[in-house]
Coordinates of C-alpha atoms in Angstrom, one line a residue:
M13 CA -61.3 -57.9 23.5
S14 CA -59.9 -55.2 21.2
S15 CA -63.4 -53.7 20.9
R16 CA -63.5 -53.3 24.7
L17 CA -60.2 -51.4 24.7
R18 CA -61.5 -49.0 22.2
S19 CA -64.6 -48.4 24.1
L20 CA -62.6 -47.8 27.3
D21 CA -60.5 -45.2 25.6
S22 CA -60.4 -42.0 27.5
K23 CA -62.5 -39.2 26.3
I24 CA -59.6 -36.7 26.6
S25 CA -58.8 -34.8 23.4
F26 CA -55.3 -33.7 22.6
F27 CA -56.5 -31.2 20.1
A28 CA -56.2 -28.3 22.5
F29 CA -52.7 -29.3 23.6
A30 CA -51.5 -29.5 19.9
D31 CA -53.2 -26.1 19.3
I32 CA -51.3 -24.5 22.2
I33 CA -48.0 -26.0 21.1
T34 CA -48.5 -24.7 17.5
A35 CA -49.4 -21.2 18.8
V36 CA -46.4 -21.0 21.0
S37 CA -44.1 -22.2 18.2
G38 CA -45.6 -19.6 15.9
V39 CA -45.0 -16.8 18.5
L40 CA -41.4 -18.0 18.9
I41 CA -40.8 -17.9 15.2
F42 CA -42.4 -14.5 14.9
V43 CA -40.1 -13.1 17.7
A44 CA -37.1 -14.7 16.1
L45 CA -37.9 -13.1 12.7
L46 CA -38.6 -9.7 14.4
L47 CA -35.2 -9.9 16.2
A48 CA -33.5 -11.0 13.0
T49 CA -34.8 -8.0 11.1
D50 CA -33.6 -5.6 13.8
L51 CA -30.0 -7.0 13.7
G52 CA -29.1 -5.1 10.5
V53 CA -30.1 -1.7 11.8
P54 CA -27.2 0.2 13.3
T55 CA -27.9 1.8 16.6
D56 CA -26.6 5.3 17.3
S57 CA -25.6 4.8 20.8
R58 CA -22.2 6.6 20.5
S59 CA -22.0 10.3 21.0
K60 CA -20.9 12.8 18.4
S61 CA -17.4 13.1 20.0
E62 CA -16.8 9.4 19.7
N63 CA -17.9 9.4 16.1
S64 CA -15.6 12.3 15.3
E65 CA -12.7 10.6 17.0
I66 CA -13.3 7.4 15.0
E67 CA -13.6 9.5 11.8
Q68 CA -10.4 11.2 12.6
Q69 CA -8.7 7.9 13.3
L70 CA -10.0 6.6 10.0
Q71 CA -8.6 9.7 8.2
E72 CA -5.2 9.3 9.9
A73 CA -5.2 5.6 8.9
F74 CA -6.1 6.5 5.4
A75 CA -3.3 9.1 5.2
M76 CA -0.8 6.6 6.6
Q77 CA -1.9 4.1 4.0
V78 CA -1.4 6.6 1.2
D79 CA 2.1 7.4 2.6
V80 CA 2.9 3.7 2.9
D81 CA 1.6 3.1 -0.7
A82 CA 3.8 5.9 -2.0
Q83 CA 6.8 4.6 -0.1
N84 CA 6.1 1.1 -1.4
Q85 CA 6.0 2.4 -5.0
R86 CA 9.3 4.2 -4.6
L87 CA 10.9 1.0 -3.1
Q88 CA 9.5 -1.0 -6.0
E89 CA 11.0 1.4 -8.5
L90 CA 14.4 1.2 -6.6
L91 CA 14.2 -2.6 -6.6
T92 CA 13.5 -2.6 -10.4
T93 CA 16.4 -0.3 -10.9
A94 CA 18.7 -2.4 -8.7
E95 CA 17.6 -5.6 -10.6
T96 CA 18.4 -4.0 -14.0
A97 CA 21.7 -2.3 -12.8
P98 CA 25.0 -3.6 -14.2
D99 CA 27.5 -5.7 -12.2
P100 CA 29.4 -3.6 -9.5
D101 CA 32.7 -5.1 -10.7
K102 CA 32.1 -3.9 -14.2
L103 CA 31.1 -0.5 -12.9
Q104 CA 34.4 -0.3 -10.9
A105 CA 36.4 -1.2 -14.0
D106 CA 34.5 1.4 -16.1
I107 CA 35.2 4.1 -13.4
K108 CA 38.9 3.2 -13.3
R109 CA 39.1 3.3 -17.2
L110 CA 37.2 6.6 -17.3
R111 CA 39.5 8.1 -14.6
L112 CA 42.6 7.2 -16.7
Q113 CA 40.9 8.7 -19.8
L114 CA 40.2 11.9 -17.8
A115 CA 43.8 12.1 -16.7
E116 CA 45.0 11.7 -20.3
E117 CA 42.6 14.4 -21.5
Q118 CA 43.7 16.7 -18.7
K119 CA 47.3 16.2 -19.8
K120 CA 46.3 17.0 -23.3
Q121 CA 44.5 20.1 -22.2
A122 CA 47.5 21.3 -20.2
A123 CA 49.7 20.8 -23.2
I124 CA 47.3 22.8 -25.4
N125 CA 47.2 25.5 -22.7
D126 CA 51.0 25.7 -22.7
Q127 CA 51.0 25.9 -26.5
L128 CA 48.3 28.6 -26.3
T129 CA 50.4 30.6 -23.8
E130 CA 53.4 30.3 -26.0
V131 CA 51.5 31.5 -29.1
R132 CA 50.1 34.4 -27.2
T133 CA 53.5 35.4 -26.0
L134 CA 54.8 35.2 -29.5
L135 CA 51.9 37.3 -30.8
R136 CA 52.5 39.9 -28.2
S137 CA 56.2 40.1 -29.0
V138 CA 55.4 40.3 -32.7
M139 CA 52.8 43.0 -32.1
L140 CA 55.3 44.9 -30.0
F141 CA 58.0 44.8 -32.6
S142 CA 55.7 45.7 -35.5
G143 CA 53.8 48.4 -33.7

């Protein structure tokens, strides 16, 4: 019975169908590769004015970034200075001590000025009597 089924097989060949499927698949792969190679190429669809505007915006952004970087550097230096600064209470005590010392030195200077004035007066009087 199995020999009869084989002899009754249809005489249709699927070789042409497989050939068409293979060809269509090849064309689709070719189109996909062609499109993929075109993706990396930039298109120049923008006008020159749009390009110059974008370039100007980029330059402004770069200038702003430079300013921000400089400001950031200054703030970092201030932070480092603040971290290494002495205690404010100690600074206040030092200021008070130095003010007292300044007042004492000013008193000494005033006393020396008074002595200098007296010496000058004595010298003038001596010069007047001797001259």
